[in-house]
Coordinates of C-alpha atoms and ligand atoms in Angstrom, one line a residue:
M1 CA 0.0 0.0 0.0
R2 CA 2.7 2.5 1.0
A3 CA 4.6 1.8 -2.3
A4 CA 1.5 2.2 -4.4
L5 CA 0.6 5.5 -2.7
G6 CA 4.2 6.6 -3.2
L7 CA 3.8 6.2 -6.9
A8 CA 0.4 8.0 -6.8
L9 CA 2.1 10.9 -4.9
A10 CA 4.9 11.0 -7.4
G11 CA 2.1 11.3 -10.1
I12 CA 0.8 14.3 -8.2
A13 CA 4.2 16.0 -8.3
L14 CA 4.4 15.4 -12.1
A15 CA 0.9 16.7 -12.7
G16 CA 2.1 20.0 -11.3
S17 CA -0.7 22.4 -10.9
A18 CA -2.4 23.0 -7.5
V19 CA -5.8 22.3 -9.0
A20 CA -4.7 18.9 -10.3
E21 CA -3.0 18.2 -7.0
G22 CA -6.2 18.9 -5.1
R23 CA -8.3 16.8 -7.4
M24 CA -5.8 13.9 -7.2
S25 CA -5.7 14.2 -3.4
R26 CA -9.5 13.9 -3.2
T27 CA -9.5 11.0 -5.6
I28 CA -7.1 9.1 -3.5
G29 CA -8.9 10.2 -0.4
K30 CA -12.1 8.7 -1.8
A31 CA -10.3 5.4 -2.6
L32 CA -8.9 5.2 0.9
F33 CA -12.3 5.9 2.4
E34 CA -13.8 3.0 0.4
R35 CA -10.8 0.7 0.9
A36 CA -11.1 -2.5 3.0
W37 CA -8.0 -2.6 5.2
V38 CA -6.2 -5.8 6.1
P39 CA -4.4 -7.0 9.2
A40 CA -0.7 -6.9 9.4
P41 CA 1.0 -10.3 8.7
S42 CA 2.9 -11.4 11.8
S43 CA 6.2 -11.7 9.9
T44 CA 6.5 -8.1 8.7
R45 CA 5.5 -4.6 9.7
A46 CA 5.2 -3.4 6.2
N47 CA 1.5 -3.5 5.7
D48 CA -1.8 -2.0 6.8
G49 CA -2.2 -3.3 10.4
L50 CA -6.0 -3.3 10.7
G51 CA -6.9 -4.1 14.3
P52 CA -6.0 -6.0 16.5
L53 CA -9.5 -5.0 17.5
F54 CA -11.9 -3.3 15.0
N55 CA -15.5 -2.7 14.2
A56 CA -15.3 -2.8 10.4
R57 CA -12.6 -3.0 7.7
A58 CA -13.6 0.1 5.9
C59 CA -14.9 3.6 6.6
I60 CA -17.6 3.0 4.0
S61 CA -19.0 0.0 6.0
C62 CA -20.6 2.4 8.4
H63 CA -20.9 5.4 6.1
A64 CA -22.3 3.8 3.0
G65 CA -23.1 6.5 0.4
L66 CA -22.1 9.0 3.0
E67 CA -25.6 8.8 4.3
R68 CA -27.0 7.9 7.8
M69 CA -28.3 4.4 7.4
P70 CA -30.8 2.3 9.4
V71 CA -29.5 -0.2 11.9
A72 CA -30.0 -3.8 10.7
T73 CA -31.0 -6.6 13.0
D74 CA -31.5 -10.4 12.6
A75 CA -34.6 -12.3 13.6
S76 CA -33.5 -12.5 17.2
G77 CA -32.8 -8.8 17.6
K78 CA -29.0 -9.0 17.3
I79 CA -27.5 -6.0 15.5
V80 CA -25.9 -7.1 12.3
S81 CA -24.9 -3.8 10.7
D82 CA -21.7 -2.0 11.8
N83 CA -23.1 1.5 11.9
L84 CA -24.2 1.5 15.5
V85 CA -21.3 1.4 18.0
L86 CA -21.3 1.0 21.8
R87 CA -19.2 3.4 23.8
F88 CA -17.8 2.8 27.3
S89 CA -16.6 5.3 29.9
D90 CA -16.8 6.2 33.5
G91 CA -18.7 9.4 34.6
A92 CA -15.7 11.5 33.7
G93 CA -15.3 10.1 30.2
R94 CA -12.4 7.8 31.1
P95 CA -12.3 4.6 29.0
D96 CA -13.0 1.2 30.6
P97 CA -9.6 -0.5 31.6
V98 CA -10.4 -3.6 29.6
Y99 CA -12.8 -2.6 26.8
G100 CA -11.4 0.8 26.2
S101 CA -13.8 3.5 24.9
Q102 CA -15.7 1.3 22.4
L103 CA -16.9 -2.2 22.1
Q104 CA -15.0 -3.7 19.1
T105 CA -17.0 -6.5 17.5
A106 CA -14.2 -8.0 15.5
G107 CA -10.5 -9.0 16.0
V108 CA -7.6 -10.3 14.0
P109 CA -6.8 -14.0 14.2
G110 CA -5.9 -14.8 17.9
V111 CA -7.7 -11.8 19.4
A112 CA -11.3 -12.4 20.4
P113 CA -13.9 -9.8 19.5
E114 CA -14.9 -7.9 22.6
G115 CA -18.6 -8.7 22.1
R116 CA -21.7 -8.0 20.1
L117 CA -24.6 -5.6 20.2
A118 CA -28.3 -6.3 20.4
F119 CA -31.5 -4.5 21.3
D120 CA -33.6 -5.2 24.4
E121 CA -36.5 -3.0 25.7
T122 CA -34.0 -0.5 27.2
G123 CA -32.2 0.1 23.8
P124 CA -28.9 -1.3 22.5
I125 CA -27.0 -3.5 25.0
P126 CA -23.7 -5.5 24.9
L127 CA -23.9 -9.2 24.5
A128 CA -21.3 -12.1 24.7
L129 CA -18.7 -9.9 26.4
A130 CA -15.3 -11.7 26.0
H131 CA -13.8 -10.4 29.2
G132 CA -16.8 -10.4 31.5
A133 CA -18.5 -7.4 32.9
P134 CA -16.9 -4.0 32.5
A135 CA -15.4 -2.2 35.5
S136 CA -18.0 -1.1 38.2
G137 CA -17.9 2.6 37.3
T138 CA -18.2 2.0 33.6
R139 CA -21.4 3.1 31.8
Y140 CA -22.3 2.4 28.2
G141 CA -24.3 4.1 25.4
A142 CA -24.7 3.7 21.7
R143 CA -23.9 6.1 18.8
L144 CA -25.1 6.0 15.3
A145 CA -22.9 6.8 12.3
P146 CA -24.0 10.1 10.9
A147 CA -24.2 11.3 7.3
L148 CA -20.9 12.8 6.2
R149 CA -22.1 15.7 4.0
G150 CA -21.3 19.4 4.3
L151 CA -18.6 18.8 6.9
G152 CA -16.1 21.1 5.2
R153 CA -18.7 23.9 5.6
L154 CA -18.9 23.3 9.3
E155 CA -15.1 23.5 9.5
D156 CA -15.2 26.9 7.8
V157 CA -17.1 28.5 10.7
P158 CA -14.6 30.5 12.7
D159 CA -14.2 29.6 16.4
A160 CA -15.2 33.2 17.3
V161 CA -18.6 32.9 15.7
L162 CA -19.4 29.9 17.9
T163 CA -17.9 31.5 21.0
A164 CA -20.2 34.5 20.4
L165 CA -23.3 32.3 20.4
A166 CA -22.4 30.5 23.6
D167 CA -24.2 31.6 26.8
P168 CA -22.8 29.2 29.4
A169 CA -24.2 31.1 32.4
D170 CA -27.6 31.8 30.7
E171 CA -27.2 35.5 31.1
N172 CA -30.1 36.2 28.7
G173 CA -32.3 34.1 30.9
D174 CA -33.9 32.0 28.1
G175 CA -33.2 28.7 29.8
I176 CA -30.6 27.8 27.2
S177 CA -26.9 27.8 28.2
G178 CA -25.0 26.4 25.2
R179 CA -21.3 26.2 25.6
V180 CA -18.4 25.6 23.3
G181 CA -16.6 22.2 23.7
L182 CA -12.9 23.0 23.8
V183 CA -10.4 20.6 22.4
R184 CA -6.6 20.8 22.7
A185 CA -5.0 20.9 19.2
P186 CA -1.7 19.2 18.6
D187 CA 0.1 22.5 18.9
G188 CA -1.3 23.0 22.4
T189 CA -3.9 25.7 21.5
Q190 CA -7.5 25.2 22.4
R191 CA -9.9 25.0 19.5
V192 CA -13.7 24.8 19.5
G193 CA -14.9 21.2 19.0
R194 CA -17.5 20.7 16.3
F195 CA -17.4 17.2 14.9
G196 CA -19.1 14.1 16.4
W197 CA -22.3 13.9 18.4
K198 CA -20.4 15.4 21.3
A199 CA -18.3 18.0 19.4
S200 CA -15.2 16.2 20.6
A201 CA -13.1 16.8 17.5
A202 CA -12.1 20.4 16.4
S203 CA -11.0 19.5 12.9
L204 CA -12.1 17.1 10.3
A205 CA -8.6 15.6 10.2
G206 CA -8.8 15.0 14.0
M207 CA -12.1 13.1 13.5
V208 CA -10.6 11.0 10.7
E209 CA -7.8 10.1 13.0
A210 CA -10.2 9.1 15.8
A211 CA -12.1 6.9 13.4
F212 CA -9.0 5.1 12.2
S213 CA -8.0 4.4 15.8
T214 CA -11.3 3.5 17.3
D215 CA -13.2 1.9 14.4
L216 CA -10.4 0.3 12.4
G217 CA -7.5 -0.1 14.9
L218 CA -5.1 1.8 12.6
S219 CA -2.7 4.4 14.1
T220 CA -2.1 7.9 12.8
P221 CA 0.3 10.7 13.8
G222 CA -2.4 12.2 16.1
R223 CA -3.4 8.8 17.5
P224 CA -0.1 6.8 17.6
A225 CA -1.1 3.9 19.8
P226 CA -0.5 0.9 17.4
W227 CA -3.2 -1.2 19.2
G228 CA -6.0 1.3 18.8
D229 CA -8.6 0.9 21.4
C230 CA -7.3 -2.2 23.3
G231 CA -7.7 -1.4 26.9
E232 CA -4.7 -1.3 29.3
R233 CA -5.8 -4.6 30.8
Q234 CA -6.0 -6.5 27.5
P235 CA -2.3 -7.6 27.1
E236 CA -2.9 -10.2 24.4
C237 CA -4.5 -7.5 22.2
R238 CA -1.7 -5.0 22.9
A239 CA 0.9 -7.6 22.0
A240 CA -0.8 -8.7 18.7
P241 CA 1.0 -8.0 15.4
H242 CA 0.3 -4.6 13.9
G243 CA 1.7 -2.6 11.0
G244 CA 3.4 0.3 12.7
S245 CA 5.2 1.7 15.7
W246 CA 4.8 4.7 17.9
N247 CA 7.2 6.6 15.6
E248 CA 5.9 5.2 12.4
P249 CA 2.1 5.1 12.4
E250 CA 0.2 2.7 10.2
I251 CA -1.5 5.6 8.4
T252 CA 0.7 8.6 7.5
G253 CA -0.4 12.2 7.9
E254 CA -0.5 12.5 4.1
L255 CA -3.2 9.8 3.9
V256 CA -5.2 11.4 6.7
A257 CA -5.0 14.7 4.8
M258 CA -6.3 13.1 1.6
I259 CA -9.4 11.6 3.3
R260 CA -10.0 14.9 5.0
D261 CA -9.8 16.7 1.6
Y262 CA -12.2 14.3 0.1
L263 CA -14.7 14.6 2.9
A264 CA -14.3 18.4 3.1
A265 CA -15.3 18.8 -0.5
V266 CA -18.6 16.9 -0.2
P267 CA -21.3 19.5 -0.3
P268 CA -24.3 19.5 2.1
S269 CA -27.4 17.7 0.8
A270 CA -29.6 19.9 -1.3
R271 CA -32.8 21.0 0.3
A272 CA -35.7 18.6 -0.5
A273 CA -38.1 21.5 -1.2
P274 CA -37.5 25.1 -1.9
A275 CA -37.6 27.4 1.1
D276 CA -41.2 28.5 0.6
H277 CA -42.1 27.4 4.0
A278 CA -41.8 30.8 5.6
R279 CA -44.8 30.4 7.8
S280 CA -43.7 27.0 9.2
E281 CA -40.1 28.2 9.6
S282 CA -41.6 31.0 11.7
T283 CA -43.2 28.4 14.0
F284 CA -39.8 26.7 14.3
A285 CA -38.3 30.0 15.4
R286 CA -41.3 31.1 17.6
I287 CA -41.3 28.0 19.7
G288 CA -37.6 28.3 20.3
C289 CA -36.1 25.5 18.1
A290 CA -33.9 28.1 16.3
A291 CA -32.3 29.1 19.6
C292 CA -30.1 26.0 19.2
H293 CA -30.8 24.9 15.7
V294 CA -29.5 28.3 14.4
P295 CA -30.5 28.5 10.7
A296 CA -27.3 30.0 9.4
L297 CA -23.8 30.6 10.7
S298 CA -21.4 33.0 9.0
S299 CA -18.1 32.0 7.6
P300 CA -15.5 33.5 5.3
R301 CA -16.8 31.3 2.5
G302 CA -20.5 32.3 2.9
T303 CA -23.3 31.4 5.3
V304 CA -23.6 27.8 6.4
E305 CA -27.2 26.9 6.6
A306 CA -26.9 23.9 8.8
Y307 CA -29.5 24.6 11.5
T308 CA -27.1 24.2 14.4
D309 CA -25.0 26.4 16.8
L310 CA -22.5 23.5 17.1
L311 CA -22.6 24.1 20.9
L312 CA -23.0 21.6 23.7
H313 CA -26.4 21.6 25.5
D314 CA -27.6 19.7 28.6
M315 CA -30.5 17.7 27.2
G316 CA -31.6 16.3 30.5
E317 CA -32.2 12.8 31.9
E318 CA -34.1 11.9 28.7
L319 CA -30.9 12.1 26.6
D320 CA -28.4 10.9 29.2
G321 CA -26.0 9.0 26.8
G322 CA -24.4 6.7 29.5
A323 CA -20.9 6.8 28.2
T324 CA -19.3 10.2 27.5
E325 CA -15.9 11.8 26.7
P326 CA -13.6 13.8 28.9
G327 CA -14.9 17.3 29.5
V328 CA -18.4 16.6 28.3
E329 CA -21.3 15.5 30.5
A330 CA -23.2 12.3 29.6
R331 CA -26.3 14.5 29.1
E332 CA -24.6 17.1 26.9
W333 CA -24.8 16.9 23.1
R334 CA -23.9 19.1 20.2
T335 CA -27.0 20.6 18.6
A336 CA -27.5 18.2 15.7
P337 CA -27.4 19.9 12.3
L338 CA -30.8 19.6 10.6
W339 CA -29.6 20.0 7.0
G340 CA -30.2 16.7 5.2
L341 CA -33.0 15.8 7.6
S342 CA -35.3 14.9 4.6
R343 CA -32.8 12.3 3.5
I344 CA -32.5 10.8 6.9
L345 CA -36.3 10.6 7.2
A346 CA -36.5 9.0 3.7
S347 CA -33.9 6.4 4.4
G348 CA -35.6 5.2 7.6
A349 CA -32.5 5.8 9.7
G350 CA -33.3 6.7 13.3
L351 CA -33.0 10.2 14.7
L352 CA -30.9 11.4 17.7
H353 CA -27.4 10.1 18.7
D354 CA -28.4 6.5 18.9
G355 CA -31.2 6.5 16.4
R356 CA -33.8 5.9 19.1
A357 CA -36.5 8.1 17.6
T358 CA -38.3 7.0 14.5
T359 CA -40.4 10.1 14.0
L360 CA -39.9 13.8 14.2
D361 CA -42.5 13.9 17.0
G362 CA -40.5 11.2 18.9
A363 CA -37.2 13.2 18.5
I364 CA -38.8 16.4 19.7
R365 CA -40.4 14.7 22.7
A366 CA -37.0 13.4 23.8
H367 CA -35.7 17.0 24.1
G368 CA -35.3 17.6 27.9
G369 CA -33.0 19.9 29.9
E370 CA -32.3 23.0 27.9
G371 CA -34.6 21.8 25.2
G372 CA -37.5 21.4 27.6
H373 CA -39.0 24.8 27.0
A374 CA -39.1 24.3 23.3
R375 CA -40.6 20.9 23.8
A376 CA -43.4 22.4 26.0
R377 CA -44.2 24.9 23.3
Y378 CA -44.2 22.2 20.7
L379 CA -46.7 20.2 22.7
A380 CA -49.0 23.2 22.9
L381 CA -49.2 23.6 19.1
D382 CA -52.4 22.6 17.5
H383 CA -52.6 19.9 14.9
D384 CA -52.2 22.1 11.9
E385 CA -49.3 24.0 13.3
R386 CA -47.5 20.8 14.1
E387 CA -48.1 19.6 10.5
R388 CA -46.6 22.8 9.2
L389 CA -43.6 22.4 11.4
F390 CA -43.1 18.8 10.2
A391 CA -43.5 20.0 6.6
F392 CA -40.7 22.6 7.2
L393 CA -38.4 20.0 8.9
S394 CA -39.0 17.6 6.0
S395 CA -38.0 20.2 3.5
L396 CA -34.4 20.4 4.9
Ligands
HEC401 C1 -17.9 1.0 12.9 C2 -18.5 2.1 12.2 C3 -17.7 3.2 11.7 C4 -16.6 3.2 10.9 C5 -15.9 2.0 10.4 C6 -16.2 4.5 10.7 N1 -17.1 5.4 11.3 FE1 -17.1 7.4 11.2 N2 -18.5 7.5 12.6 C7 -19.1 6.4 13.2 C8 -19.9 6.8 14.3 C9 -20.7 5.9 15.2 C10 -19.8 8.2 14.4 C11 -20.3 9.2 15.4 C12 -19.2 9.2 16.5 C13 -19.5 10.1 17.6 O1 -20.1 11.2 17.4 O2 -19.0 9.8 18.7 C14 -18.9 8.6 13.3 C15 -18.6 9.9 13.0 C16 -17.7 10.3 11.9 C17 -17.4 11.7 11.6 C18 -18.0 12.9 12.2 C19 -19.2 13.4 11.5 C20 -19.9 14.6 12.1 O3 -21.1 14.8 11.8 O4 -19.3 15.3 12.9 C21 -16.5 11.6 10.5 C22 -15.9 12.8 9.8 C23 -16.2 10.2 10.3 N3 -17.0 9.4 11.1 C24 -15.3 9.7 9.4 C25 -15.0 8.4 9.3 C26 -13.8 7.9 8.5 C27 -12.9 8.8 7.7 C28 -13.7 6.6 8.7 C29 -12.7 5.6 8.2 C30 -11.3 6.0 8.6 C31 -14.9 6.2 9.5 N4 -15.5 7.3 9.9 C32 -15.1 4.9 9.9 C33 -19.0 5.1 12.8 C34 -18.0 4.6 12.0
HEC402 C1 -31.4 23.5 23.8 C2 -31.1 23.3 22.4 C3 -32.1 22.7 21.5 C4 -33.4 23.2 21.3 C5 -34.1 24.4 21.9 C6 -33.9 22.3 20.3 N1 -33.0 21.3 20.0 FE1 -33.3 19.8 18.6 N2 -31.5 19.0 19.2 C7 -30.7 19.5 20.1 C8 -29.6 18.6 20.4 C9 -28.5 18.8 21.3 C10 -29.9 17.5 19.6 C11 -29.0 16.2 19.5 C12 -29.5 15.3 20.7 C13 -29.1 13.8 20.6 O1 -28.7 13.4 19.5 O2 -29.3 13.1 21.6 C14 -31.1 17.8 18.8 C15 -31.7 16.9 17.9 C16 -32.8 17.2 17.1 C17 -33.3 16.4 16.1 C18 -32.7 15.0 15.6 C19 -31.7 15.3 14.6 C20 -30.9 14.1 14.1 O3 -29.9 14.3 13.4 O4 -31.2 13.0 14.5 C21 -34.4 17.0 15.6 C22 -35.3 16.5 14.5 C23 -34.6 18.2 16.3 N3 -33.6 18.3 17.3 C24 -35.6 19.1 16.2 C25 -35.9 20.2 17.0 C26 -37.1 20.9 17.0 C27 -38.2 20.8 16.0 C28 -37.0 21.8 18.0 C29 -38.1 22.8 18.5 C30 -39.3 22.2 19.0 C31 -35.7 21.6 18.7 N4 -35.1 20.6 18.1 C32 -35.2 22.4 19.8 C33 -30.8 20.8 20.7 C34 -31.9 21.5 20.7

């Protein structure tokens, strides 16, 4: 793989112009996104190094068509698609000492998968855990793979725009106290997080690196642990063959940048219907949805009509996610962008971070905490007003 990419990169150098370089980089990035990675052979360190633990072999296994997809189950309720993952952490976001931060459902030869996922009446649960119960303080919660469209536009929004929207002490007294999720960049500076359901990555490249490490078990310059998400108390997994070392990650920074460039160029989904829903959009604003789902953010490359403030909000008991990440409460979530909602509804994929809601009504009723006021006003709408609100949401 390295050699083949070396040739491709040499081709870029020959092609010369910056435009051609950009196009070539995105083409390779797309191929890498779709590529099925393979485990490292035990005799050599020269190849990919998938695993030792992983959830899928390719980015595209969970992000098919770059859309949010429904979760597939078999007749007994076991989850058979890869796109719903189970996260573990204690109350402060620290990973489980054995299972790490995510339940990996596959392993290379000689390393047992950590377990499987199934639904019971409480939602997604772990099954067949290979190392027994997690540590006593460990909580778990599921996350659904989102659509990957328009992410470059979200990256365009300057940190200062988001900081200006935040109101952590609720000084304007509207019951909404969104805050920026700060993430430390490799150069030590603090950046405003904006990717992932918990806004825990500040850059698209950072999110790509997190995906390689956690979902595929491949190391990158920003996530150099060659064993990915093997917990500290899983020695056989940490000792299994892998394709890199702390100094020489399995995936180079160049490859990360090419996937980033590919994803950054994917435009947001086009609106399903023209914006002639002025009246229903005014309902959306009047009942307080737009306080978090801010219709447009400004950026140097034009407004970003994503219907989000990209801030973290306490969504109450109703949306306590179990597992969390350092610096973010289990009940806090990034305001979900609503662009592309029509495609999610059409695909039958669930709404909210774990896909638990199957209808717009269900998703809105789950809004607690800072979203509680808007929910109360929604519940007070008459039938026709609600239908107009749904028509507007379905036009996004
Ligand atoms: C096993 C399934 C799975 C695989 C494989 C996977 N992802 Fe994801 N992806 C997810 C889930 C689940 C999330 C949501 C994570 C979160 O918010 O905590 C996500 C989120 C993302 C996001 C953030 C999107 C947003 O709206 O902020 C990006 C970007 C991304 N993935 C890229 C990738 C890339 C690149 C790869 C391959 C290197 C990849 N993913 C492989 C499941 C997967
Ligand atoms: C306090 C901020 C806030 C307010 C007010 C708010 N939302 Fe949300 N909304 C969120 C957050 C945060 C999420 C993500 C929650 C999760 O995934 O668990 C979300 C998720 C959603 C989703 C699911 C999106 C997806 O990608 O699955 C829909 C639909 C939605 N909101 C609609 C509304 C509507 C309609 C209103 C007004 C009645 C509203 N919201 C008011 C913060 C808010």
